[in-house]
PDB file of C-alpha atoms in Angstrom:
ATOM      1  CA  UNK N   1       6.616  19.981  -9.247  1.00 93.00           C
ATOM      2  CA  UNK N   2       9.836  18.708  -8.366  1.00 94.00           C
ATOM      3  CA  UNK N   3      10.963  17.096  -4.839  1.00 95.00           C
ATOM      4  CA  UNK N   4      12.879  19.982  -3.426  1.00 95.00           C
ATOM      5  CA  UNK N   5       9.638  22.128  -3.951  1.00 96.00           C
ATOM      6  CA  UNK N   6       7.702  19.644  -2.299  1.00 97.00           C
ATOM      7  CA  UNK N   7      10.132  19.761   0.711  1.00 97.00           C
ATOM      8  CA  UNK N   8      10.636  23.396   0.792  1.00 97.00           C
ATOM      9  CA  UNK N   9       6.540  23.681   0.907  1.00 97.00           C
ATOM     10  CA  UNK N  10       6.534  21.484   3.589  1.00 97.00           C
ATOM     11  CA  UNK N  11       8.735  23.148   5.488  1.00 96.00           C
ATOM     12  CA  UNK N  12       7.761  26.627   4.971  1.00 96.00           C
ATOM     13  CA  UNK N  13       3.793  25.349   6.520  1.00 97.00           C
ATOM     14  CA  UNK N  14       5.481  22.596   9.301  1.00 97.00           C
ATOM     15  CA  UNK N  15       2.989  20.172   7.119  1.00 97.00           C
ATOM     16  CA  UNK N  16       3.375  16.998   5.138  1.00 97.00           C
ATOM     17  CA  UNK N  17      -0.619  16.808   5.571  1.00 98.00           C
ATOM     18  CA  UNK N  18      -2.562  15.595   2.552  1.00 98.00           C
ATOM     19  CA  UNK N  19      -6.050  16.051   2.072  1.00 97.00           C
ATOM     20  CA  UNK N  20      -8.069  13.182   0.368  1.00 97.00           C
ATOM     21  CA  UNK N  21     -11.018  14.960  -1.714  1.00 98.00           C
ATOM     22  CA  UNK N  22     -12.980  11.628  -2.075  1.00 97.00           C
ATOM     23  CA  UNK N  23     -16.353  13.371  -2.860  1.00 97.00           C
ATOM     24  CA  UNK N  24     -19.430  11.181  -1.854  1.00 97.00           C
ATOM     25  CA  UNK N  25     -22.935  13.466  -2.786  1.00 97.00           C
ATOM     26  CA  UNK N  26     -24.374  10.861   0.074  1.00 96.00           C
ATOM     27  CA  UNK N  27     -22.178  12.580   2.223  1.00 97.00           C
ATOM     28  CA  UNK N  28     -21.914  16.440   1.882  1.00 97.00           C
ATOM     29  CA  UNK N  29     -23.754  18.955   3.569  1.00 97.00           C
ATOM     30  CA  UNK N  30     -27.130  19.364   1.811  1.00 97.00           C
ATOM     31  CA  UNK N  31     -27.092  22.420   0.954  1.00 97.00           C
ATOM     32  CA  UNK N  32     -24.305  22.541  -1.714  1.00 98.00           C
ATOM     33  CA  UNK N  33     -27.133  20.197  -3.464  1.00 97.00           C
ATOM     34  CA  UNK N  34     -28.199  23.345  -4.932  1.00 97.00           C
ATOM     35  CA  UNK N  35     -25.467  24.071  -6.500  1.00 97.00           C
ATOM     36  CA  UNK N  36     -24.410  24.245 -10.312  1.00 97.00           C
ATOM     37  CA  UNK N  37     -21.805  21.677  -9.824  1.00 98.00           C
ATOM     38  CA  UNK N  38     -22.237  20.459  -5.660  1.00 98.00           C
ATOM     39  CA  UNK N  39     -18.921  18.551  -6.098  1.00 98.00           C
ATOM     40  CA  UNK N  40     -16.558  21.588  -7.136  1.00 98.00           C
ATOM     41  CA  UNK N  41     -18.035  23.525  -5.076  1.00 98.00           C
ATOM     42  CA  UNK N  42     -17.639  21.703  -1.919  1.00 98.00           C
ATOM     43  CA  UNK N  43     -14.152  21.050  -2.945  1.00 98.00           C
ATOM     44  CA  UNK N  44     -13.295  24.125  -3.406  1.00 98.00           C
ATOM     45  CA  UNK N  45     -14.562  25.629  -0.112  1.00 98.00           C
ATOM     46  CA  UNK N  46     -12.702  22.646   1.549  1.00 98.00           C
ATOM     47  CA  UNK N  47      -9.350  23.847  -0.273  1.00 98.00           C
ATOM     48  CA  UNK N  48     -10.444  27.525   0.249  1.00 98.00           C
ATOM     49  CA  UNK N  49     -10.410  26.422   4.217  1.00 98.00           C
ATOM     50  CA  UNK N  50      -7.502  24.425   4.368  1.00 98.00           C
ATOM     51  CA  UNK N  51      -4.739  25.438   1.836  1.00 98.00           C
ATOM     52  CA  UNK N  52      -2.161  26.960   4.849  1.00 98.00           C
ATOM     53  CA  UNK N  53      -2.333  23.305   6.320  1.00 98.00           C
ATOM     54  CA  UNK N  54      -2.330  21.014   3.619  1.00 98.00           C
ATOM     55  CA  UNK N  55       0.928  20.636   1.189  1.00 98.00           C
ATOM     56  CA  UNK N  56      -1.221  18.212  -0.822  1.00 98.00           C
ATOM     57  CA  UNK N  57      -4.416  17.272  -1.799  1.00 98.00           C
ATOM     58  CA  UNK N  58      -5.401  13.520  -3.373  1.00 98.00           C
ATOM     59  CA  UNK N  59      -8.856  13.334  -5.055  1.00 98.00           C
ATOM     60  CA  UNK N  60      -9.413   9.106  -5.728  1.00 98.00           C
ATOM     61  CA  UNK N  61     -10.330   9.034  -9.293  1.00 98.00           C
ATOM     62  CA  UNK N  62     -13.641   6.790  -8.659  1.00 98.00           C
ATOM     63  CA  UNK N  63     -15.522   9.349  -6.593  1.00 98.00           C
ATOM     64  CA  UNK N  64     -15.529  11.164  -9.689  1.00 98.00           C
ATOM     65  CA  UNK N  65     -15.662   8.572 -12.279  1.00 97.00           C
ATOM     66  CA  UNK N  66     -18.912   7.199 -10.358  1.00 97.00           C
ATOM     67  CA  UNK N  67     -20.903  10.611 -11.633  1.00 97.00           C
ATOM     68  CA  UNK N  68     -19.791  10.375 -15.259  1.00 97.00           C
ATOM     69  CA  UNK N  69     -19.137  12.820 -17.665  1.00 97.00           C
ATOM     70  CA  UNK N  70     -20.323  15.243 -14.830  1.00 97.00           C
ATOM     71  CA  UNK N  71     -17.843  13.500 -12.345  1.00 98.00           C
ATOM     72  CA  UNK N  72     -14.801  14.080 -14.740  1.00 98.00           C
ATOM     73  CA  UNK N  73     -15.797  17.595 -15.343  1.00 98.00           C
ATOM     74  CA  UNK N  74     -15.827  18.620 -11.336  1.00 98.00           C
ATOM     75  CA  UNK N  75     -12.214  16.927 -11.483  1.00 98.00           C
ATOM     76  CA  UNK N  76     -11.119  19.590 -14.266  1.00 98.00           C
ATOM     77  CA  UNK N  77     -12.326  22.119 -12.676  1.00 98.00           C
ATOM     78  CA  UNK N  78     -11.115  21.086  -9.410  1.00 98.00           C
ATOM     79  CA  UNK N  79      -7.714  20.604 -10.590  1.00 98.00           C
ATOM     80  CA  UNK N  80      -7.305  24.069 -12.715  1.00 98.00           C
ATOM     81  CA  UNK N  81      -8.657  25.721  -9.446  1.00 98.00           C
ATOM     82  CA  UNK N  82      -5.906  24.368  -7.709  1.00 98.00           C
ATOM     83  CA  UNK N  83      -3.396  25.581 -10.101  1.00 97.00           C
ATOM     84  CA  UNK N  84      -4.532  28.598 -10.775  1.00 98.00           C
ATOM     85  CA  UNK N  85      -4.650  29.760  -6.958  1.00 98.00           C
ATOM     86  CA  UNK N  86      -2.649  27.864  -5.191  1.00 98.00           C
ATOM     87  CA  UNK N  87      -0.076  26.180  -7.561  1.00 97.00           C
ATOM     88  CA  UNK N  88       2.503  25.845  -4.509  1.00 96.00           C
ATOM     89  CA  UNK N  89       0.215  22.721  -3.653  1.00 98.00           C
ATOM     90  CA  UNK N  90       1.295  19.141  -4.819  1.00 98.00           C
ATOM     91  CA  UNK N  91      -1.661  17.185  -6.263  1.00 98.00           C
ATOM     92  CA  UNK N  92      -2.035  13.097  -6.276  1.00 98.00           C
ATOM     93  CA  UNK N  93      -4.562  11.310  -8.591  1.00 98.00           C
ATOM     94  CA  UNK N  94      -5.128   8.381  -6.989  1.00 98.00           C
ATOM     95  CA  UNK N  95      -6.402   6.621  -9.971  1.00 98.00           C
ATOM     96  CA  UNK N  96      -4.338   2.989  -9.252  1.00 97.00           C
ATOM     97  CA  UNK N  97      -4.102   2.166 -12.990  1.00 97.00           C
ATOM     98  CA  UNK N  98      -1.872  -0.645 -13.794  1.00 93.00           C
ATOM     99  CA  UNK N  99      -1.580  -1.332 -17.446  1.00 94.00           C
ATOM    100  CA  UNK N 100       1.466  -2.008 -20.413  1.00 91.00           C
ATOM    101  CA  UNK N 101       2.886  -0.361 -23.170  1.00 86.00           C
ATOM    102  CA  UNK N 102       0.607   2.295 -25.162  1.00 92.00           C
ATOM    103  CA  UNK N 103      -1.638   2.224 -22.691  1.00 96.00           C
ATOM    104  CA  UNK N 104      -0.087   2.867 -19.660  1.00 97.00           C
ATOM    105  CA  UNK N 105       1.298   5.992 -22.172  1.00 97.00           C
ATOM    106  CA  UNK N 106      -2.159   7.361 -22.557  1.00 97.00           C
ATOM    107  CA  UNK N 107      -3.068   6.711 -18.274  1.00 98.00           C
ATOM    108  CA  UNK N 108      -0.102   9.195 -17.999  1.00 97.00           C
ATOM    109  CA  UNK N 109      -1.026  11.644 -20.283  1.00 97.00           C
ATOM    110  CA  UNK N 110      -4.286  12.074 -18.863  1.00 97.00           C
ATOM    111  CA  UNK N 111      -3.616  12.668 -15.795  1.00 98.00           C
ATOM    112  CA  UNK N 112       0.142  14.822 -16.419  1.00 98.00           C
ATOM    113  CA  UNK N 113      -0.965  17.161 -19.615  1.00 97.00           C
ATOM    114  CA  UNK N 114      -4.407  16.570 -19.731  1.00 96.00           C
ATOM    115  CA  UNK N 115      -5.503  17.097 -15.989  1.00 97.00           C
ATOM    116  CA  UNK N 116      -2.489  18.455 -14.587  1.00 97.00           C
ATOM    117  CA  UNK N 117      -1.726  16.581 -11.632  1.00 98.00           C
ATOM    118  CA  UNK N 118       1.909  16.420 -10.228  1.00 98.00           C
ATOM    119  CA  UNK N 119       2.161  12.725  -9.827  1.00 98.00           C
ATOM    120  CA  UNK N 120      -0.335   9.398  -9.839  1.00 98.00           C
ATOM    121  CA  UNK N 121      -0.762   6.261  -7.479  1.00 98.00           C
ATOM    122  CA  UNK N 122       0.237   3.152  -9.897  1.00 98.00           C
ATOM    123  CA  UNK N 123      -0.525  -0.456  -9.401  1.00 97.00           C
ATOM    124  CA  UNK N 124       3.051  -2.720  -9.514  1.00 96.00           C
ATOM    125  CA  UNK N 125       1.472  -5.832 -10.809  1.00 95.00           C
ATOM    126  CA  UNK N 126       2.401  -6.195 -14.708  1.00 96.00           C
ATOM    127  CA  UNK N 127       5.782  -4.983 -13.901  1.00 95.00           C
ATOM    128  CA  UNK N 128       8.308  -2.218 -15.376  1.00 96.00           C
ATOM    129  CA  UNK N 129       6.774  -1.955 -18.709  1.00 95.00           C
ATOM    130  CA  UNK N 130       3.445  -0.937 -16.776  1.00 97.00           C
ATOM    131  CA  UNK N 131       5.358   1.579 -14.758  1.00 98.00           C
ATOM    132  CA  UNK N 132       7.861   3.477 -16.614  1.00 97.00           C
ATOM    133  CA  UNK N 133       6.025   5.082 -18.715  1.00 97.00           C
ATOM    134  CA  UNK N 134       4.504   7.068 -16.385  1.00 98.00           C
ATOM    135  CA  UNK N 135       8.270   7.928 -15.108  1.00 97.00           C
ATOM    136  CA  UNK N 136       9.347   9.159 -18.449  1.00 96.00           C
ATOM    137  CA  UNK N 137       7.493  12.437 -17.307  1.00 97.00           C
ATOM    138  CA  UNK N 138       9.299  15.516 -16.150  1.00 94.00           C
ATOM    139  CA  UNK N 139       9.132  16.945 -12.979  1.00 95.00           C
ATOM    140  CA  UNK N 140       6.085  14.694 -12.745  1.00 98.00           C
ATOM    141  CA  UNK N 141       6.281  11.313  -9.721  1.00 98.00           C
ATOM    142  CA  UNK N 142       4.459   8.133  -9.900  1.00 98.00           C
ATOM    143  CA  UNK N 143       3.276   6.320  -6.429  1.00 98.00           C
ATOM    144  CA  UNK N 144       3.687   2.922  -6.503  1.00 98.00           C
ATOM    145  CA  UNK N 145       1.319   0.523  -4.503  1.00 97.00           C
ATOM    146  CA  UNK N 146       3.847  -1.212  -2.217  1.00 97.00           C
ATOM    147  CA  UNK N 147       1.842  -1.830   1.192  1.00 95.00           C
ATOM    148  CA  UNK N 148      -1.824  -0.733   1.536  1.00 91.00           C
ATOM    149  CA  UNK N 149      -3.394   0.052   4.663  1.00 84.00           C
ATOM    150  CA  UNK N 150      -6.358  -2.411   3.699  1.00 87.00           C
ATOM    151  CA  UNK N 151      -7.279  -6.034   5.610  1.00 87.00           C
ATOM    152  CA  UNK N 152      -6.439  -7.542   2.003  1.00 92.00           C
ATOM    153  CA  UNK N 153      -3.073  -6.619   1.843  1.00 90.00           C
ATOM    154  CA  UNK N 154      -2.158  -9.542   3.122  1.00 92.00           C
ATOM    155  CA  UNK N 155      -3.495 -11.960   0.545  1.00 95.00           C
ATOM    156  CA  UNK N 156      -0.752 -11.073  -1.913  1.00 95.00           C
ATOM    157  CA  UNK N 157       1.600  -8.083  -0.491  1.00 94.00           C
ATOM    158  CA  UNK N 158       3.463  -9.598   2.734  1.00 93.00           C
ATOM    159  CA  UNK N 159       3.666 -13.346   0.968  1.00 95.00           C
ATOM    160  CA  UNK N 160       7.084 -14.801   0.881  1.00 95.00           C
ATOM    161  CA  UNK N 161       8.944 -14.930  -2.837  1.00 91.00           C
ATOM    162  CA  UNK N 162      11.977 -16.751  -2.000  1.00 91.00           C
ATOM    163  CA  UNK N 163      11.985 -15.728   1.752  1.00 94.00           C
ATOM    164  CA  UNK N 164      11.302 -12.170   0.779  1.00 94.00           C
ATOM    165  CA  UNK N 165       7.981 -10.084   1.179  1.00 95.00           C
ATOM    166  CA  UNK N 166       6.506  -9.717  -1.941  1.00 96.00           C
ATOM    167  CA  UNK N 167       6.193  -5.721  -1.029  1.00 96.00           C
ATOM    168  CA  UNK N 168       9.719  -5.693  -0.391  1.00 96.00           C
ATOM    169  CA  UNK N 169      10.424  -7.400  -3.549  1.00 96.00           C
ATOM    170  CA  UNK N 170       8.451  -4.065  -5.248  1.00 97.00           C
ATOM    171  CA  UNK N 171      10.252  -1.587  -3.430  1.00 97.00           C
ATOM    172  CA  UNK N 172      13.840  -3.291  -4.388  1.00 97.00           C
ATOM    173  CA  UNK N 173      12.912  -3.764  -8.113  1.00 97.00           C
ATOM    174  CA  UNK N 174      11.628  -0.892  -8.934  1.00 98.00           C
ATOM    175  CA  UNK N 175      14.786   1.220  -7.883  1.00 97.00           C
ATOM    176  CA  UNK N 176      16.243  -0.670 -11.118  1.00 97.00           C
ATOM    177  CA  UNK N 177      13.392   1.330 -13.303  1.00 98.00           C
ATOM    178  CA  UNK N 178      14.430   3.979 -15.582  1.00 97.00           C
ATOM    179  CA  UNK N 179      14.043   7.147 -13.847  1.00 97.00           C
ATOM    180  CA  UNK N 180      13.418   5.624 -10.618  1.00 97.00           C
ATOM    181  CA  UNK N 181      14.469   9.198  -8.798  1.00 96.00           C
ATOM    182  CA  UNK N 182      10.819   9.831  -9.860  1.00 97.00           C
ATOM    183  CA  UNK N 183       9.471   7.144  -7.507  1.00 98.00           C
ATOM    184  CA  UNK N 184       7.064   7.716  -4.500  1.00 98.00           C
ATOM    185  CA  UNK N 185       5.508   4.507  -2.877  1.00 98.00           C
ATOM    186  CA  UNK N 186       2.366   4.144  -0.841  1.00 97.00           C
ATOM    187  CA  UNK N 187       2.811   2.337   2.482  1.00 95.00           C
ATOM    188  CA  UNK N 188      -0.515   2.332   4.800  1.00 90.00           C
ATOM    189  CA  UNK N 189      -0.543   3.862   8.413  1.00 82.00           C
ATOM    190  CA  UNK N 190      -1.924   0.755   9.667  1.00 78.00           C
ATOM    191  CA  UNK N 191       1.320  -1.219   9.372  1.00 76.00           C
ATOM    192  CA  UNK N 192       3.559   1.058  10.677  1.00 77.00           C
ATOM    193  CA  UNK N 193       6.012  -1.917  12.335  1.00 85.00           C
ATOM    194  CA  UNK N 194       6.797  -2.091   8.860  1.00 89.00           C
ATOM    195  CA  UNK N 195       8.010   1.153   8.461  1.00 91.00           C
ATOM    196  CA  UNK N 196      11.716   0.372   9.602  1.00 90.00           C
ATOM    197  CA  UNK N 197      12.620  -2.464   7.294  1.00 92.00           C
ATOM    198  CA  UNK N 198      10.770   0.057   4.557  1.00 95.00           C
ATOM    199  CA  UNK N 199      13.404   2.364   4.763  1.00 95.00           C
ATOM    200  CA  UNK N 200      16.558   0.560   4.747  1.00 95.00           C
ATOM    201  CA  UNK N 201      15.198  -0.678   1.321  1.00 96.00           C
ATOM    202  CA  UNK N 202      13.941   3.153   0.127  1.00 97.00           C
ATOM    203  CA  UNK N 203      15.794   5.574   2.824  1.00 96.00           C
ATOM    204  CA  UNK N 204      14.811   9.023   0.643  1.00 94.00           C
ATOM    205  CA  UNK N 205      12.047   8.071  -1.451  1.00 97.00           C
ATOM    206  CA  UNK N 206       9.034   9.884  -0.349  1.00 98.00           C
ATOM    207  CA  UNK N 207       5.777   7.088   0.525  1.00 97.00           C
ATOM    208  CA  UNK N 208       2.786   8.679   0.799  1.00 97.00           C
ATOM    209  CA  UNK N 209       0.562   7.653   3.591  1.00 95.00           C
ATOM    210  CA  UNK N 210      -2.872   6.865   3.938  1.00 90.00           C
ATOM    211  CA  UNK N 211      -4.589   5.375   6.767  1.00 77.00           C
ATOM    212  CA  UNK N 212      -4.186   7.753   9.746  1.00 76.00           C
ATOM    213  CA  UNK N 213      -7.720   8.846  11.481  1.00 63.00           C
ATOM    214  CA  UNK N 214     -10.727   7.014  10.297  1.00 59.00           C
ATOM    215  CA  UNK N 215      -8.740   3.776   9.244  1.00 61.00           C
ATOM    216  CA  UNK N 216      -7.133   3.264  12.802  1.00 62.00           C
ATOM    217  CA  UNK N 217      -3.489   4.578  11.804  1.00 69.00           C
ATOM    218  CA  UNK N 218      -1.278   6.525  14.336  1.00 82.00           C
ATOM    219  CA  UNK N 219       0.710   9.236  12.884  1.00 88.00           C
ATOM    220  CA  UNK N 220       3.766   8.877  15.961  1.00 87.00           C
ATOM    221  CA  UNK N 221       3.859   5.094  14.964  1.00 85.00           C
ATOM    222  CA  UNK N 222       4.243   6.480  10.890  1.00 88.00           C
ATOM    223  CA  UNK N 223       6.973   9.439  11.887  1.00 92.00           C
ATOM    224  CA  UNK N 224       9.073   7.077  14.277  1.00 89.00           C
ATOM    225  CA  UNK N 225      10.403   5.406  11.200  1.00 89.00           C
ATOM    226  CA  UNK N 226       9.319   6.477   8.352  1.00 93.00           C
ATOM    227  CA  UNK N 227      10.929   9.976   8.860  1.00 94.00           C
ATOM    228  CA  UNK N 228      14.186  11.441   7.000  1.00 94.00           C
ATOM    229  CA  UNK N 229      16.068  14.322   6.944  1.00 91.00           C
ATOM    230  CA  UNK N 230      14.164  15.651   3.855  1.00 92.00           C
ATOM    231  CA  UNK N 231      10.926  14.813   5.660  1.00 95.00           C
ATOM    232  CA  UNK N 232      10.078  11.717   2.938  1.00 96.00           C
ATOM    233  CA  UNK N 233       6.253  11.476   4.213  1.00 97.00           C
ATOM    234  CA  UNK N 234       2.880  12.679   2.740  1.00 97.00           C
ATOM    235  CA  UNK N 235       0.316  11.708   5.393  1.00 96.00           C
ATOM    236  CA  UNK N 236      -3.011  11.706   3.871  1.00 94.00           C
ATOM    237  CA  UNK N 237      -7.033  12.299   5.976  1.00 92.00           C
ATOM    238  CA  UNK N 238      -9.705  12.081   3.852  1.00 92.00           C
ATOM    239  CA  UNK N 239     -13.527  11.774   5.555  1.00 92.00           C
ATOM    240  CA  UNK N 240     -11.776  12.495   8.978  1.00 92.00           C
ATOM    241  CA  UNK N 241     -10.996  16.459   7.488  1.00 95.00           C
ATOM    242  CA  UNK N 242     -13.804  16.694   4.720  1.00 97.00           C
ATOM    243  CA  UNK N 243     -16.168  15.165   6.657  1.00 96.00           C
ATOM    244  CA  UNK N 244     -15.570  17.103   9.737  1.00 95.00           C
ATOM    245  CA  UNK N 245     -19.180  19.040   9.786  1.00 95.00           C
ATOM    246  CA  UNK N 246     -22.846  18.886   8.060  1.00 93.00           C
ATOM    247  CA  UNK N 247     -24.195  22.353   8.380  1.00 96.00           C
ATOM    248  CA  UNK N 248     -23.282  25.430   6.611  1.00 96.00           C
ATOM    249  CA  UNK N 249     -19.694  25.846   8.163  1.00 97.00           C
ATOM    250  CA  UNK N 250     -18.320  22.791   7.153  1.00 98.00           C
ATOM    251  CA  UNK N 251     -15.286  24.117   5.759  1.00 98.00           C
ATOM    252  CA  UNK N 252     -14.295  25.655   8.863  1.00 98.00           C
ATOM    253  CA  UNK N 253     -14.862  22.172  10.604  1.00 98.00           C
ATOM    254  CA  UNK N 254     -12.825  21.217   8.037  1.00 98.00           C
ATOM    255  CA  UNK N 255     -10.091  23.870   8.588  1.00 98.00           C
ATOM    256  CA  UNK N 256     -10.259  22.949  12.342  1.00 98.00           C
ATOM    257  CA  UNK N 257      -9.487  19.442  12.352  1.00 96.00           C
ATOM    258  CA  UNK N 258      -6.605  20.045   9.403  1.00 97.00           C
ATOM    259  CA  UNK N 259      -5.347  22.148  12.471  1.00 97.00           C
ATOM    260  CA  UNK N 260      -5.209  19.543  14.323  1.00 96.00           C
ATOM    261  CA  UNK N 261      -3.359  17.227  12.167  1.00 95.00           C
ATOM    262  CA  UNK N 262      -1.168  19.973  11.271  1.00 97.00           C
ATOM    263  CA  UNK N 263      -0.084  21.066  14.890  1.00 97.00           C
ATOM    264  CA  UNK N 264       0.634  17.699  15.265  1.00 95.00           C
ATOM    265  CA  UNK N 265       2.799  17.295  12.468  1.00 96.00           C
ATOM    266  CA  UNK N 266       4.582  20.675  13.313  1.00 97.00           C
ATOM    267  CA  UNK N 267       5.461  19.270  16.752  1.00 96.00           C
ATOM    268  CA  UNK N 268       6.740  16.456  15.465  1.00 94.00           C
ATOM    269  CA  UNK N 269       9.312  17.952  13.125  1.00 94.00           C
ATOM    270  CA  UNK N 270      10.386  20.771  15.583  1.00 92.00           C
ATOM    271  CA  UNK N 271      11.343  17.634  17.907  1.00 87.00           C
ATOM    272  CA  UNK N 272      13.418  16.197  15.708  1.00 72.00           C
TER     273      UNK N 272
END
């Protein structure tokens, strides 16, 4: 999927929701238990629910991973449901791999031919030969880890290198990657005050955005900066929206509080 389709999606729905489908068997309604495959089938009654609200859905690799071969297989099926029905949507595999050469070649085709997906969260740490070549894909973007929303981020990710943020120091090399259009980064809802420097560094790049709800972020904080004129934000719920209801109808608890988030979000762009 390319950018403009991304922003013409989000304007059509008056969304730049994403929906985190971080499947936890712990955690969904019992009854689905019964099921062939409980995982698909719960996520695809949440994106049966929620696909008018939602421009994006994000399923973290490890909640699948964690049920083996059967984990991987609910992926598959999860992700050629989604393009089959609803290929408008933009899909994120948040799979943070981080790895050189050949290898980081084989993370991307996984995930771009083999899976599908329209882009994949990256880890920065080993540098451009760990990132580019998941940019050497078409009409495919890779999310760079820049600033998480999590307590640890500051062990490594606001230190100074040379009086400069280390975060910062991501953002400004990796415009100098081959293919760097093809750039999204991640940048948490709980540090929104960092949101305005953020953009004078990466004013059009998309950042996708996770954190709001259940983590403590505020999505008026996130918009106030982190804004632009081609929208630039995928805000991401996960257990706030999935997680809405236990019983039988928890796909329309799920629908309701997308609402919510999306009503939100539509407010905020018609004030703009």
């Amino acid at each position: 999927m390319t950018t403009q389709q991304l922003v013409e999606q989000i304007r059509n729905k008056e969304s730049f929701l994403c929906i985190g489908l971080d499947v936890d068997l712990e955690k969904i309604p019992k009854h689905l238990l019964q099921e062939q495959d409980p995982i698909f089938a719960f996520n695809k009654a949440i994106i049966d629910a929620t696909h008018h609200l939602a421009v994006a859905y994000k399923p973290n690799i490890a909640f699948y991973e964690a049920y083996g071969l059967k984990g991987w297989e609910s992926l598959k099926k999860t992700m050629d449901y989604i393009n089959q029905y609803y290929p408008e949507l933009y899909t994120i595999a948040d799979a943070k791999r981080g790895d050189i050469g050949n290898t980081a070649s084989m993370y991307a085709k996984a995930f771009f031919e083999d899976m599908q997906f329209d882009s994949v969260t990256v880890a920065p740490y080993m540098g451009k030969d760990s990132v580019e070549p998941f940019l050497s894909f078409t009409n495919k973007h890779t999310i760079l880890l820049a600033l998480t929303s999590n307590q640890g981020a500051f062990d490594f990710q606001t230190q100074l290198i040379d009086g400069v943020p280390l975060y910062q120091k991501v953002l400004e090399t990796s415009q100098g990657y081959n293919n760097a259009e093809n750039l999204m980064y991640v940048v948490g809802a709980t540090k929104a005050e960092y949101f305005k420097e953020i953009r004078k560094i990466v004013p059009n790049s998309f950042l996708l955005v996770p954190g709001v709800g259940a983590q403590g972020g505020n999505l008026q904080d996130v918009c106030q900066h982190g804004l632009t004129k081609e929208i630039g934000l995928l805000v991401n719920s996960s257990r706030g929206i999935i997680y809405a209801g236990k019983g039988l109808d928890f796909a329309q608890k799920a629908e309701e509080q997308a609402k919510v988030m999306q009503k939100e979000m539509q407010e905020i762009l018609n004030s703009k």
